[in-house]
Coordinates of C-alpha atoms in Angstrom, one line a residue:
Chain A
M1 CA -0.2 -0.1 0.1
T2 CA 2.6 2.3 0.9
L3 CA 4.5 1.5 -2.6
F4 CA 1.6 2.4 -4.1
F5 CA 1.2 5.3 -2.8
F6 CA 4.9 6.4 -2.9
L7 CA 4.6 5.5 -6.9
L8 CA 1.9 7.7 -7.3
I9 CA 3.0 10.8 -5.5
A10 CA 6.5 10.1 -7.0
I11 CA 5.2 10.1 -10.8
V12 CA 3.2 13.4 -10.0
T13 CA 6.3 15.0 -8.1
V14 CA 8.4 14.2 -11.2
I15 CA 5.7 15.4 -13.8
S16 CA 4.8 18.2 -12.3
A17 CA 8.8 19.4 -11.9
I18 CA 9.2 18.9 -15.2
L19 CA 6.5 20.9 -16.6
V20 CA 7.9 23.8 -14.0
I21 CA 10.7 24.3 -16.8
V22 CA 8.8 23.1 -19.8
L23 CA 6.0 25.1 -19.6
R24 CA 6.2 28.5 -21.4
N25 CA 3.8 30.8 -19.0
P26 CA 6.0 31.8 -16.0
I27 CA 2.6 31.7 -13.5
H28 CA 1.4 28.1 -15.1
S29 CA 5.5 26.8 -14.1
A30 CA 4.7 28.5 -10.5
L31 CA 1.4 26.7 -10.3
S32 CA 3.2 23.7 -11.1
L33 CA 6.1 24.3 -8.6
V34 CA 3.0 24.6 -6.2
L35 CA 1.8 20.9 -7.1
T36 CA 5.4 20.1 -6.8
F37 CA 5.8 21.4 -2.9
F38 CA 2.5 19.7 -2.0
S39 CA 3.4 16.5 -3.4
I40 CA 6.8 16.4 -1.9
A41 CA 5.2 17.2 1.6
G42 CA 3.4 14.1 0.4
L43 CA 6.4 11.8 0.4
Y44 CA 7.6 13.4 3.9
I45 CA 4.6 11.8 5.2
L46 CA 5.3 8.5 3.8
L47 CA 8.6 8.9 5.5
N48 CA 6.8 9.5 8.8
A49 CA 7.8 13.3 8.8
Q50 CA 4.4 14.8 9.4
F51 CA 5.7 17.7 11.0
I52 CA 8.0 18.5 8.1
A53 CA 5.2 17.9 5.7
A54 CA 3.0 20.6 7.3
I55 CA 5.9 22.9 7.6
Q56 CA 6.8 22.0 3.7
V57 CA 2.7 23.4 2.6
I58 CA 2.6 26.2 5.2
V59 CA 6.3 27.7 4.4
Y60 CA 7.0 26.3 0.9
A61 CA 3.4 26.1 -1.0
G62 CA 2.3 29.2 1.0
A63 CA 4.8 31.8 1.8
I64 CA 7.8 30.9 -0.7
M65 CA 5.0 30.7 -3.6
V66 CA 3.9 34.1 -2.7
L67 CA 7.3 35.5 -2.7
F68 CA 7.7 33.7 -6.4
L69 CA 4.5 34.9 -8.0
F70 CA 5.5 38.7 -6.5
V71 CA 8.8 38.4 -8.4
I72 CA 7.0 36.9 -11.7
M73 CA 4.4 39.8 -11.6
L74 CA 7.2 42.6 -10.9
L75 CA 9.4 41.2 -14.0
N76 CA 5.7 40.7 -15.8
L77 CA 7.2 40.0 -19.1
E78 CA 4.6 40.2 -21.9
K79 CA 4.0 37.6 -24.6
E80 CA 6.3 39.9 -27.1
K81 CA 9.4 40.4 -25.1
R82 CA 9.3 36.6 -24.1
V83 CA 11.9 36.1 -26.8
S84 CA 13.9 33.4 -25.7
E85 CA 17.6 33.6 -25.7
K86 CA 19.7 31.0 -26.9
H87 CA 23.3 30.5 -26.7
P88 CA 24.6 28.3 -29.0
L89 CA 26.8 26.4 -26.5
Q90 CA 23.4 25.9 -24.5
K91 CA 22.3 22.9 -25.6
A92 CA 25.9 21.2 -25.7
F93 CA 26.0 22.2 -22.0
G94 CA 22.6 21.7 -20.9
V95 CA 23.2 17.8 -22.3
S96 CA 26.5 17.3 -20.8
I97 CA 25.3 18.1 -17.3
A98 CA 22.6 15.9 -17.4
L99 CA 25.0 13.3 -18.7
F100 CA 27.0 13.6 -15.7
L101 CA 24.1 13.6 -13.4
L102 CA 22.7 10.5 -15.3
G103 CA 25.9 8.5 -15.2
G104 CA 26.4 9.7 -11.4
I105 CA 23.0 8.1 -10.5
G106 CA 23.3 5.0 -12.6
S107 CA 26.4 4.3 -10.7
I108 CA 24.8 4.2 -7.6
V109 CA 22.0 2.2 -8.7
A110 CA 24.5 -0.3 -10.0
T111 CA 26.3 -0.5 -7.1
G112 CA 23.3 -1.2 -5.2
V113 CA 23.8 1.3 -2.4
L114 CA 20.4 2.5 -2.2
Y115 CA 19.9 2.5 1.3
G116 CA 22.2 4.3 3.8
N117 CA 22.8 2.9 7.6
M118 CA 19.3 3.5 9.4
G119 CA 19.7 6.3 12.2
T120 CA 18.9 5.9 15.8
E121 CA 15.7 7.7 15.7
T122 CA 13.3 5.3 14.2
A123 CA 10.0 5.7 13.2
A124 CA 8.3 3.7 16.1
K125 CA 10.5 5.8 18.7
V126 CA 9.5 9.3 17.1
S127 CA 5.9 8.2 17.0
A128 CA 6.0 7.0 20.8
V129 CA 6.8 10.6 21.8
G130 CA 5.5 13.0 18.8
N131 CA 6.8 14.1 15.6
T132 CA 6.6 17.7 16.6
K133 CA 8.1 16.9 20.1
A134 CA 11.0 14.6 19.1
I135 CA 11.9 17.5 16.5
A136 CA 11.8 20.2 19.1
G137 CA 13.5 18.0 21.9
L138 CA 16.6 18.1 19.5
L139 CA 16.1 21.7 18.2
F140 CA 16.0 23.6 21.1
T141 CA 18.7 21.8 22.8
D142 CA 21.8 20.3 21.0
W143 CA 21.3 22.5 18.1
V144 CA 20.4 25.8 19.9
L145 CA 23.2 27.7 17.7
P146 CA 21.9 26.9 14.4
F147 CA 18.6 27.7 15.4
E148 CA 19.6 31.3 16.5
I149 CA 22.0 31.7 13.4
T150 CA 18.7 31.3 11.9
S151 CA 17.3 34.3 13.1
I152 CA 20.6 35.9 11.4
L153 CA 19.4 34.8 8.4
L154 CA 16.2 36.3 8.7
I155 CA 17.3 39.6 9.9
A156 CA 19.6 39.6 6.9
A157 CA 16.6 38.8 4.4
I158 CA 14.7 41.8 5.7
V159 CA 17.6 44.2 5.9
G160 CA 18.5 42.8 2.4
A161 CA 15.1 43.2 0.9
I162 CA 14.7 46.7 2.0
V163 CA 17.8 48.0 1.1
L164 CA 17.3 46.6 -2.4
T165 CA 14.2 48.3 -2.6
K166 CA 13.6 51.3 -1.0
K167 CA 14.4 54.1 -2.8
E168 CA 15.8 56.4 -0.1
L169 CA 16.9 54.9 3.1
Chain B
M1 CA 1.8 6.6 10.6
P2 CA 1.5 7.6 7.3
S3 CA -2.0 5.9 7.4
D4 CA -3.5 8.3 9.8
Y5 CA -3.2 10.7 6.9
F6 CA -5.6 8.5 4.4
P7 CA -8.4 10.8 5.1
V8 CA -6.2 14.0 3.8
F9 CA -5.5 12.1 0.6
V10 CA -9.6 11.6 0.3
F11 CA -10.0 15.1 0.9
L12 CA -7.6 16.1 -1.4
L13 CA -9.0 13.6 -4.1
I14 CA -12.3 15.4 -3.8
A15 CA -11.0 18.9 -3.5
V16 CA -9.6 18.4 -7.5
G17 CA -11.8 16.3 -8.3
F18 CA -14.7 18.2 -7.8
P19 CA -13.9 21.3 -9.5
V20 CA -12.5 19.3 -12.3
M21 CA -15.7 17.3 -12.6
I22 CA -18.0 20.5 -12.9
I23 CA -15.4 22.8 -15.2
A24 CA -15.5 19.6 -17.8
L25 CA -19.4 19.0 -17.3
S26 CA -19.9 22.5 -17.9
S27 CA -17.6 22.7 -20.9
I28 CA -19.8 19.6 -22.1
V29 CA -23.2 20.3 -22.0
G30 CA -23.0 24.3 -21.8
P31 CA -23.5 25.9 -24.8
R32 CA -20.8 28.1 -26.7
K33 CA -21.5 31.5 -28.0
P34 CA -18.5 33.7 -28.1
S35 CA -19.2 37.7 -28.6
P36 CA -16.4 40.8 -28.6
E37 CA -18.0 41.8 -25.2
K38 CA -18.1 38.1 -23.7
L39 CA -14.8 37.9 -24.4
M40 CA -13.4 40.7 -23.0
P41 CA -11.5 40.6 -19.4
Y42 CA -14.6 41.4 -16.6
E43 CA -13.7 44.1 -14.6
C44 CA -17.2 44.9 -12.5
G45 CA -18.8 46.2 -15.5
V46 CA -16.1 49.1 -16.4
D47 CA -14.8 49.1 -19.7
P48 CA -11.1 47.6 -19.0
I49 CA -8.1 50.1 -19.8
G50 CA -4.8 48.9 -21.1
S51 CA -3.2 46.3 -20.5
A52 CA -4.0 43.6 -17.5
R53 CA -0.7 42.7 -17.6
K54 CA 1.3 45.7 -15.5
R55 CA 4.2 45.2 -13.2
L56 CA 3.2 45.3 -9.6
S57 CA 4.8 47.9 -7.8
V58 CA 7.8 46.6 -6.0
K59 CA 6.2 47.5 -2.2
F60 CA 4.1 44.3 -2.5
Y61 CA 7.5 42.6 -2.8
I62 CA 8.5 43.7 1.1
V63 CA 5.6 43.0 2.1
A64 CA 6.0 39.7 1.0
M65 CA 9.4 39.2 2.0
L66 CA 8.2 40.2 5.8
F67 CA 5.4 37.7 5.8
V68 CA 8.1 34.8 5.2
V69 CA 10.1 36.1 7.4
F70 CA 7.6 36.2 10.4
D71 CA 5.8 32.9 9.1
I72 CA 9.1 30.8 9.5
E73 CA 9.6 32.6 13.1
A74 CA 5.8 31.6 13.9
I75 CA 6.7 28.0 12.6
F76 CA 9.8 27.8 15.0
L77 CA 7.6 28.8 18.1
Y78 CA 5.0 25.5 17.2
P79 CA 7.6 22.9 18.7
W80 CA 8.6 25.4 20.9
A81 CA 5.3 25.7 22.7
V82 CA 5.1 21.4 22.5
I83 CA 8.0 21.9 25.0
F84 CA 8.5 25.1 26.7
K85 CA 7.6 23.6 30.0
D86 CA 10.6 20.9 29.9
L87 CA 13.0 23.8 28.4
G88 CA 12.3 25.8 31.7
V89 CA 14.3 29.2 31.7
F90 CA 16.6 28.0 29.3
G91 CA 13.8 27.9 26.8
V92 CA 12.0 31.0 27.5
V93 CA 15.8 32.7 27.2
E94 CA 16.9 31.0 23.8
M95 CA 13.6 31.6 22.3
G96 CA 13.3 35.4 24.0
L97 CA 17.0 35.8 22.1
F98 CA 15.3 34.7 18.9
I99 CA 12.5 37.0 18.7
V100 CA 14.6 39.9 19.9
I101 CA 17.1 39.4 17.2
L102 CA 13.7 39.2 14.7
F103 CA 12.2 42.0 16.3
V104 CA 14.9 44.3 16.1
G105 CA 14.4 43.5 11.9
L106 CA 11.0 44.6 12.2
I107 CA 11.9 47.7 14.2
Y108 CA 14.3 48.6 11.4
A109 CA 11.6 48.1 8.7
W110 CA 9.5 50.1 10.5
K111 CA 11.8 53.0 10.8
K112 CA 12.6 52.9 7.1
G113 CA 8.7 53.4 6.6
V114 CA 8.0 49.8 4.8
L115 CA 4.8 49.4 6.7
E116 CA 3.6 52.9 5.8
W117 CA 1.9 52.9 1.9
E118 CA 3.0 56.2 0.4

């Protein structure tokens, strides 16, 4: 049953991710990116990471997408201005990188090392205390410095956005 | 367990399937008689002026950026609220520091007049 849902969600994820780069209208790309984010949240649920799944929907499919849409509307290329600029080396470059990545994935599949070592926090152990509580217990004790540094990162985002957009500071 | 989320999956299926069914039905059953007036973009009955694809003001972007930042702050408060009794004073201090740093950002935005819509 899990395999069925995994395959279903994985296929939706891959197809919507391909649509993001294939679709010509940037708004359509953004909408398929929303679908990609939602299906990744589904994959997180299958991995027993319910808290991360909720965050994925709230932050990525919600907040980050609002930001993306505003950027698209800021740039707002009208149809006649959407001329695709093609560099002569573009295609060769893209194909060689794709082949390189395919080789990397292929070598991992061929050597059969698809699974890493199991961590100490198993799904049964986490669900005994609760998903959010398990994350919180680690985040606010062992990982308190990265947590505090996150606030520096966020304040840098605020200051950066204001400095870039305000005419007179 | 992932199986607890099966109702959510069913809900999503219905939420997507219902509008798809309605739109498909109306496109099959409904008659189509297009005229220039009907194909015009609808703007509350007023004749549309200019292109609808206008550039948005960059002010919207700053508001969205502030929203993202404080959204993430709220996200961090959820797991903290679950265990703040176990953390005791340490928990209050670490979250206090986090909020104070972000509050400085809010004051900065405020002083720069971002929150005002000139």
